[in-house]
Short mmCIF file of N, CA and C in Angstrom, two decimals:
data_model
loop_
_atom_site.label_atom_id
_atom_site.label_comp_id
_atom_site.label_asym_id
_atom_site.label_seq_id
_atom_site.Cartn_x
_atom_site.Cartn_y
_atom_site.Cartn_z
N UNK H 209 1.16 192.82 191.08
CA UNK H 209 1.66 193.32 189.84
C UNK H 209 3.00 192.72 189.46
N UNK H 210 3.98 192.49 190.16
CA UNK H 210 5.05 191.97 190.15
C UNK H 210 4.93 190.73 189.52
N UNK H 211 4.50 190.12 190.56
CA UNK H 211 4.34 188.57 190.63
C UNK H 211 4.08 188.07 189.15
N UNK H 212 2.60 188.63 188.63
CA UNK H 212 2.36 188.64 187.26
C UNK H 212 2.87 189.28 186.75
N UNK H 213 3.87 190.38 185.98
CA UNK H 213 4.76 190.60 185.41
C UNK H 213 5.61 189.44 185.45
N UNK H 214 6.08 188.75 186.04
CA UNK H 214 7.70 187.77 185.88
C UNK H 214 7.05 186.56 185.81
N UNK H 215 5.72 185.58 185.99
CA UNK H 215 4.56 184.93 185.46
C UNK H 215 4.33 184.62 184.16
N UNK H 216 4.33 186.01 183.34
CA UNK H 216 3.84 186.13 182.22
C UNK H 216 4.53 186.41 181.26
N UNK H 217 6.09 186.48 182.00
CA UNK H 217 7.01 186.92 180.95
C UNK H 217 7.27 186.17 179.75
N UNK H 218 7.41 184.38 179.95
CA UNK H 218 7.09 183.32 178.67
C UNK H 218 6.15 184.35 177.67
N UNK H 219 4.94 184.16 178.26
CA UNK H 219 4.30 184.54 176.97
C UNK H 219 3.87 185.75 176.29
N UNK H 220 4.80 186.99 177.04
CA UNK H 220 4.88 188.33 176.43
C UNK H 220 6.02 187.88 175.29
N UNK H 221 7.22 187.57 175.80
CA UNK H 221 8.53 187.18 174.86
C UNK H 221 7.73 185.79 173.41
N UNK H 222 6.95 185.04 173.46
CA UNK H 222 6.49 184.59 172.35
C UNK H 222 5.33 185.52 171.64
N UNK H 223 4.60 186.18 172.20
CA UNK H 223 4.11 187.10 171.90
C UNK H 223 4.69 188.10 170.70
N UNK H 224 5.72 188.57 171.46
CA UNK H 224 6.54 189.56 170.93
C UNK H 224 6.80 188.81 169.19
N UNK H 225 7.34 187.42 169.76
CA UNK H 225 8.64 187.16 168.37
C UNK H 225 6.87 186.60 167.30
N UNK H 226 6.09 186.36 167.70
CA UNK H 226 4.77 185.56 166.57
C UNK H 226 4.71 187.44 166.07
N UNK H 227 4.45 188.58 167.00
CA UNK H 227 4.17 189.76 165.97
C UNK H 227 5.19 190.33 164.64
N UNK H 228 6.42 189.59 165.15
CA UNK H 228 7.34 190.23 164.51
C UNK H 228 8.29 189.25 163.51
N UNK H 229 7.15 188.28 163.06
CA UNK H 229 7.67 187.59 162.46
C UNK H 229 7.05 188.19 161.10
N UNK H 230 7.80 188.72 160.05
CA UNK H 230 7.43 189.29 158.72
C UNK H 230 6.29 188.22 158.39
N UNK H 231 6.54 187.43 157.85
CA UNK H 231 5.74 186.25 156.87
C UNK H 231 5.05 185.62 157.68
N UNK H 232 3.09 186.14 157.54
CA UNK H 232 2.29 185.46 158.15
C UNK H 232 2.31 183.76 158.16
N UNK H 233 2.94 183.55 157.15
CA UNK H 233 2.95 181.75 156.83
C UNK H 233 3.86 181.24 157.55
N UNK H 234 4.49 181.82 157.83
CA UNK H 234 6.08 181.13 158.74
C UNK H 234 5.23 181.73 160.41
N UNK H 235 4.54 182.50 160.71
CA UNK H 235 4.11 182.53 162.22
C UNK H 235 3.46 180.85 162.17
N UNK H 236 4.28 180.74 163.98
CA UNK H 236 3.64 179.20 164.47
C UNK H 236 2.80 179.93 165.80
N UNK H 237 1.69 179.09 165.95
CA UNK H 237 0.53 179.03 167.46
C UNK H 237 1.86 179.36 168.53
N UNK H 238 1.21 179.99 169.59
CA UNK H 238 1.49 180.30 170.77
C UNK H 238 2.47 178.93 171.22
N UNK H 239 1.96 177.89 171.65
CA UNK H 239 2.63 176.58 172.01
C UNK H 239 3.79 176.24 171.32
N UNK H 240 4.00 177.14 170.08
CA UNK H 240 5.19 175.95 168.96
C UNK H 240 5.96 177.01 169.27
N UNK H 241 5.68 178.28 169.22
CA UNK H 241 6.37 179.34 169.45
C UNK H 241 7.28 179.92 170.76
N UNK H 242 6.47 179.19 171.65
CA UNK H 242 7.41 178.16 173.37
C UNK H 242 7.52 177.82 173.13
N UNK H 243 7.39 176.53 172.23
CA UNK H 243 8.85 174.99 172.54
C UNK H 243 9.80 175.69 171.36
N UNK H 244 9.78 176.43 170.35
CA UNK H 244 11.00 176.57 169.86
C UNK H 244 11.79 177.64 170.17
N UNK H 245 11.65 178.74 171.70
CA UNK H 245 11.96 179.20 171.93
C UNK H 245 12.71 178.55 173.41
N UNK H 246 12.29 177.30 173.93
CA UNK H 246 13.03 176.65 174.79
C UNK H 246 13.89 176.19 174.54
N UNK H 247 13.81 175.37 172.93
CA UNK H 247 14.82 174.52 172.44
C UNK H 247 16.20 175.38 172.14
N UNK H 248 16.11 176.68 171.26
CA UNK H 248 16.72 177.79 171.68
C UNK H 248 17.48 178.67 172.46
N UNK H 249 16.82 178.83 173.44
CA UNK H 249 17.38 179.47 174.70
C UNK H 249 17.65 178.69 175.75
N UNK H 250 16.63 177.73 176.09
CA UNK H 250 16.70 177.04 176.97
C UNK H 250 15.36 177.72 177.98
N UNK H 251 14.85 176.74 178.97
CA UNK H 251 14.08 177.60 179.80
C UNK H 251 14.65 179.13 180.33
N UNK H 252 15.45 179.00 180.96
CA UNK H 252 15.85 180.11 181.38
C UNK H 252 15.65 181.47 180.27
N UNK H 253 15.78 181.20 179.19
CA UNK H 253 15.86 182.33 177.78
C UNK H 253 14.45 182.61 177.66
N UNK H 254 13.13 181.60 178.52
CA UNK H 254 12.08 182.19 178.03
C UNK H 254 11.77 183.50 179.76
N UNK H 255 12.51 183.18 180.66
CA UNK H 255 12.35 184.63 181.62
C UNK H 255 13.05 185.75 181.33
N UNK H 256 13.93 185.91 179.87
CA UNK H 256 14.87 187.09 180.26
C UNK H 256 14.19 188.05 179.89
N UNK H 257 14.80 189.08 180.67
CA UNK H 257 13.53 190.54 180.77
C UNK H 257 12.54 190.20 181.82
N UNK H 258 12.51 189.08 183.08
CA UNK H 258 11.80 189.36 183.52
C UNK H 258 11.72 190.09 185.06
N UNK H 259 12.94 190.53 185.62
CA UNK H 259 13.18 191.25 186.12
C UNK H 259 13.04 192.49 185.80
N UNK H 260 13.41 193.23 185.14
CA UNK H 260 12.87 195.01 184.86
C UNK H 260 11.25 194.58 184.38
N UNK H 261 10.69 193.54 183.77
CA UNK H 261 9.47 193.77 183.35
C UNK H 261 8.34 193.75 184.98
N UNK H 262 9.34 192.95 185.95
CA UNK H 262 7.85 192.49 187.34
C UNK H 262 8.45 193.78 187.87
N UNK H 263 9.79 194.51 188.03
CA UNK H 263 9.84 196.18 188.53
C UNK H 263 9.01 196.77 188.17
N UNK H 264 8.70 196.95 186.63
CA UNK H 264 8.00 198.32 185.90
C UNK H 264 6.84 197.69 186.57
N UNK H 265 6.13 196.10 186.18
CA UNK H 265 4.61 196.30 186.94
C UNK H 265 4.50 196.74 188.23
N UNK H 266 5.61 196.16 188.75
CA UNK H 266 5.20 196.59 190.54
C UNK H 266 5.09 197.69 190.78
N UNK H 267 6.04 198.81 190.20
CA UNK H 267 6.31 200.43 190.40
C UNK H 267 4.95 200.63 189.81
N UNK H 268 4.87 200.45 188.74
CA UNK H 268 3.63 200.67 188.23
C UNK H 268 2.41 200.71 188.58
N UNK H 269 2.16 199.82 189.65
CA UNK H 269 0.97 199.33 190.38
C UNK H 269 0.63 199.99 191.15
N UNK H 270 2.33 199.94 192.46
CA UNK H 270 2.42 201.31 193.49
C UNK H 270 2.14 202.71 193.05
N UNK H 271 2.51 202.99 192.05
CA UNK H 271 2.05 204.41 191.64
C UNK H 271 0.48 204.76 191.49
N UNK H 272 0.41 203.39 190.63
CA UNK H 272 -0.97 203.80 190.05
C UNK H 272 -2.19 203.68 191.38
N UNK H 273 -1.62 202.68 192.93
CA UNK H 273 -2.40 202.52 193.63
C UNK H 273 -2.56 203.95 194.75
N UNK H 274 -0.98 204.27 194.99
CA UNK H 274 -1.15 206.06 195.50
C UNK H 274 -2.19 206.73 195.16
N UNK H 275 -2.11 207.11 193.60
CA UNK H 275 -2.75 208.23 192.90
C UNK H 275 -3.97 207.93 193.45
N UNK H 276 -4.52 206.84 193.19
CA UNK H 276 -6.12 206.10 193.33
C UNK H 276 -6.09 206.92 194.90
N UNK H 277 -5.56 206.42 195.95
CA UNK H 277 -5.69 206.57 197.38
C UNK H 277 -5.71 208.36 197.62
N UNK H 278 -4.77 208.65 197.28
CA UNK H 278 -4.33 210.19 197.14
C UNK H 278 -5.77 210.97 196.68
N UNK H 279 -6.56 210.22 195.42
CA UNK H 279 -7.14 210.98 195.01
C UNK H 279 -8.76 210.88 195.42
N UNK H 280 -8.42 209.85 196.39
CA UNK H 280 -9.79 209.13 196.70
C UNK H 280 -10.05 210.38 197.79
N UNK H 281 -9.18 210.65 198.78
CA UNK H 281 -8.92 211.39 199.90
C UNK H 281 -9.38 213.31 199.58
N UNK H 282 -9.25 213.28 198.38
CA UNK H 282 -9.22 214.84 197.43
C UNK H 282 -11.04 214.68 197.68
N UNK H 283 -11.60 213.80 196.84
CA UNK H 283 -12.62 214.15 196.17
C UNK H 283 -13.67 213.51 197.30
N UNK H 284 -13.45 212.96 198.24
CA UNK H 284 -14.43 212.53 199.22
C UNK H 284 -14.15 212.98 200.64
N UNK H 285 -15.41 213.99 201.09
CA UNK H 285 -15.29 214.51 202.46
C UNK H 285 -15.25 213.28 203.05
N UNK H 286 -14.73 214.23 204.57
CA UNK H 286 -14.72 212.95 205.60
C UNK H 286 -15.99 212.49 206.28
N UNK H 287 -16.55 211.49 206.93
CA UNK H 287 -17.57 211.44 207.29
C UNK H 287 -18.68 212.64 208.42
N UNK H 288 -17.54 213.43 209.05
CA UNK H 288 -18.15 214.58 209.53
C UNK H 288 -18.53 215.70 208.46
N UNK H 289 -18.23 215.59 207.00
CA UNK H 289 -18.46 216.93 206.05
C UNK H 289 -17.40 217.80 206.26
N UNK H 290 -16.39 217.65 206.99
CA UNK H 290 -15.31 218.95 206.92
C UNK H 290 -14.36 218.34 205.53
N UNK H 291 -13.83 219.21 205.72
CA UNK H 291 -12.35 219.34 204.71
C UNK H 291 -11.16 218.96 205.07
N UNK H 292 -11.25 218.57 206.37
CA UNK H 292 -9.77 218.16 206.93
C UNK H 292 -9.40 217.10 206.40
N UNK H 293 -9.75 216.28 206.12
CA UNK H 293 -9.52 214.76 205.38
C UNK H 293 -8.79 215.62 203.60
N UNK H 294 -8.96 216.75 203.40
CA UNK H 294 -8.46 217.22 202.25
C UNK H 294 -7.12 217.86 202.41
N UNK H 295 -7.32 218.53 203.52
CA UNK H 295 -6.39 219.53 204.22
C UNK H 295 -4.91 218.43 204.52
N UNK H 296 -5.29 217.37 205.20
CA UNK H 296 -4.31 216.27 205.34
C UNK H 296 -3.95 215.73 203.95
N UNK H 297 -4.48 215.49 203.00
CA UNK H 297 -4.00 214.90 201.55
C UNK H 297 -3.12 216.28 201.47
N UNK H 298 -3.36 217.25 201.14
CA UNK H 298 -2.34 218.28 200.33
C UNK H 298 -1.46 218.09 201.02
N UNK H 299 -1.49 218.45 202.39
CA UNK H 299 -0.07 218.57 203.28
C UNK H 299 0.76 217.64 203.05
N UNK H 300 0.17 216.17 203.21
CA UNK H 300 1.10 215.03 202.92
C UNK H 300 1.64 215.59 201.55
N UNK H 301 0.86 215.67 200.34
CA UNK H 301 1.23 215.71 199.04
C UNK H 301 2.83 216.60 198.95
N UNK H 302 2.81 218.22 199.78
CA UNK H 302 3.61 219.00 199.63
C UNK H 302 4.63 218.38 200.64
N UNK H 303 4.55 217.54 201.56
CA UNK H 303 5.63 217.20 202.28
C UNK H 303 6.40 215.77 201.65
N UNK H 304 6.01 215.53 200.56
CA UNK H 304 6.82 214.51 199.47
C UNK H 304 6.23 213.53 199.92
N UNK H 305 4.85 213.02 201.00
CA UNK H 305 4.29 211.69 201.10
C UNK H 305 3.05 211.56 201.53
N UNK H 306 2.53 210.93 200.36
CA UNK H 306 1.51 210.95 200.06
C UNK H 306 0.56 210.17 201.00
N UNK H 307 1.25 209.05 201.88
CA UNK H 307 0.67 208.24 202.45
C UNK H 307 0.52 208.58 203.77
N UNK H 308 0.75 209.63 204.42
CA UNK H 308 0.31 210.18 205.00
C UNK H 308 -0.78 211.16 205.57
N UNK H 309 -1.54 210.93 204.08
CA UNK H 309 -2.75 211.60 204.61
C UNK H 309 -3.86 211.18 204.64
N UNK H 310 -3.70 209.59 204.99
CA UNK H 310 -4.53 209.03 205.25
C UNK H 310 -4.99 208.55 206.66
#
């Protein structure tokens, strides 16, 4: 998630400036819209923002991959049919970690 967050940051930031250009006639293609944002900023000006943007994916990812795990553990007995495999998710849950009840 990271990785691609700070990857992709070029072409979220041309992205951004082609939506928010008022006058459909003055928007240029993806490609013109990088080179005149290099010529501009310089390379470096096409990563900024890409630090908080590969955080939010990564946090983002981690969260969203817990919940998945957390919730996988809720809704599927363990291979004996008991509940303990459930009993261990809550506990972890109420003891602030989640990854422990796996």
């Amino acid at each position: 998630g990271s990785f691609a967050g700070l990857v992709t940051t070029p072409l979220d930031a041309a992205k951004t400036r082609i939506m928010l250009t008022e006058d459909p006639r003055a928007r240029l293609g993806l490609w013109r819209t990088l080179g005149v944002m290099s010529k501009e900023c310089g390379m470096m000006g096409l990563f900024k923002g890409a630090l908080p943007r590969g955080l939010h994916s990564g946090l983002g990812g981690a969260l969203w991959l817990g919940a998945f795990e957390w919730t996988k553990l809720l809704l599927w007995p363990s291979e004996d049919g008991r509940s303990e495999r459930n009993d261990r998710a809550t506990t972890a849950l109420l003891q602030g970690n989640i990854f422990q009840g796996t």
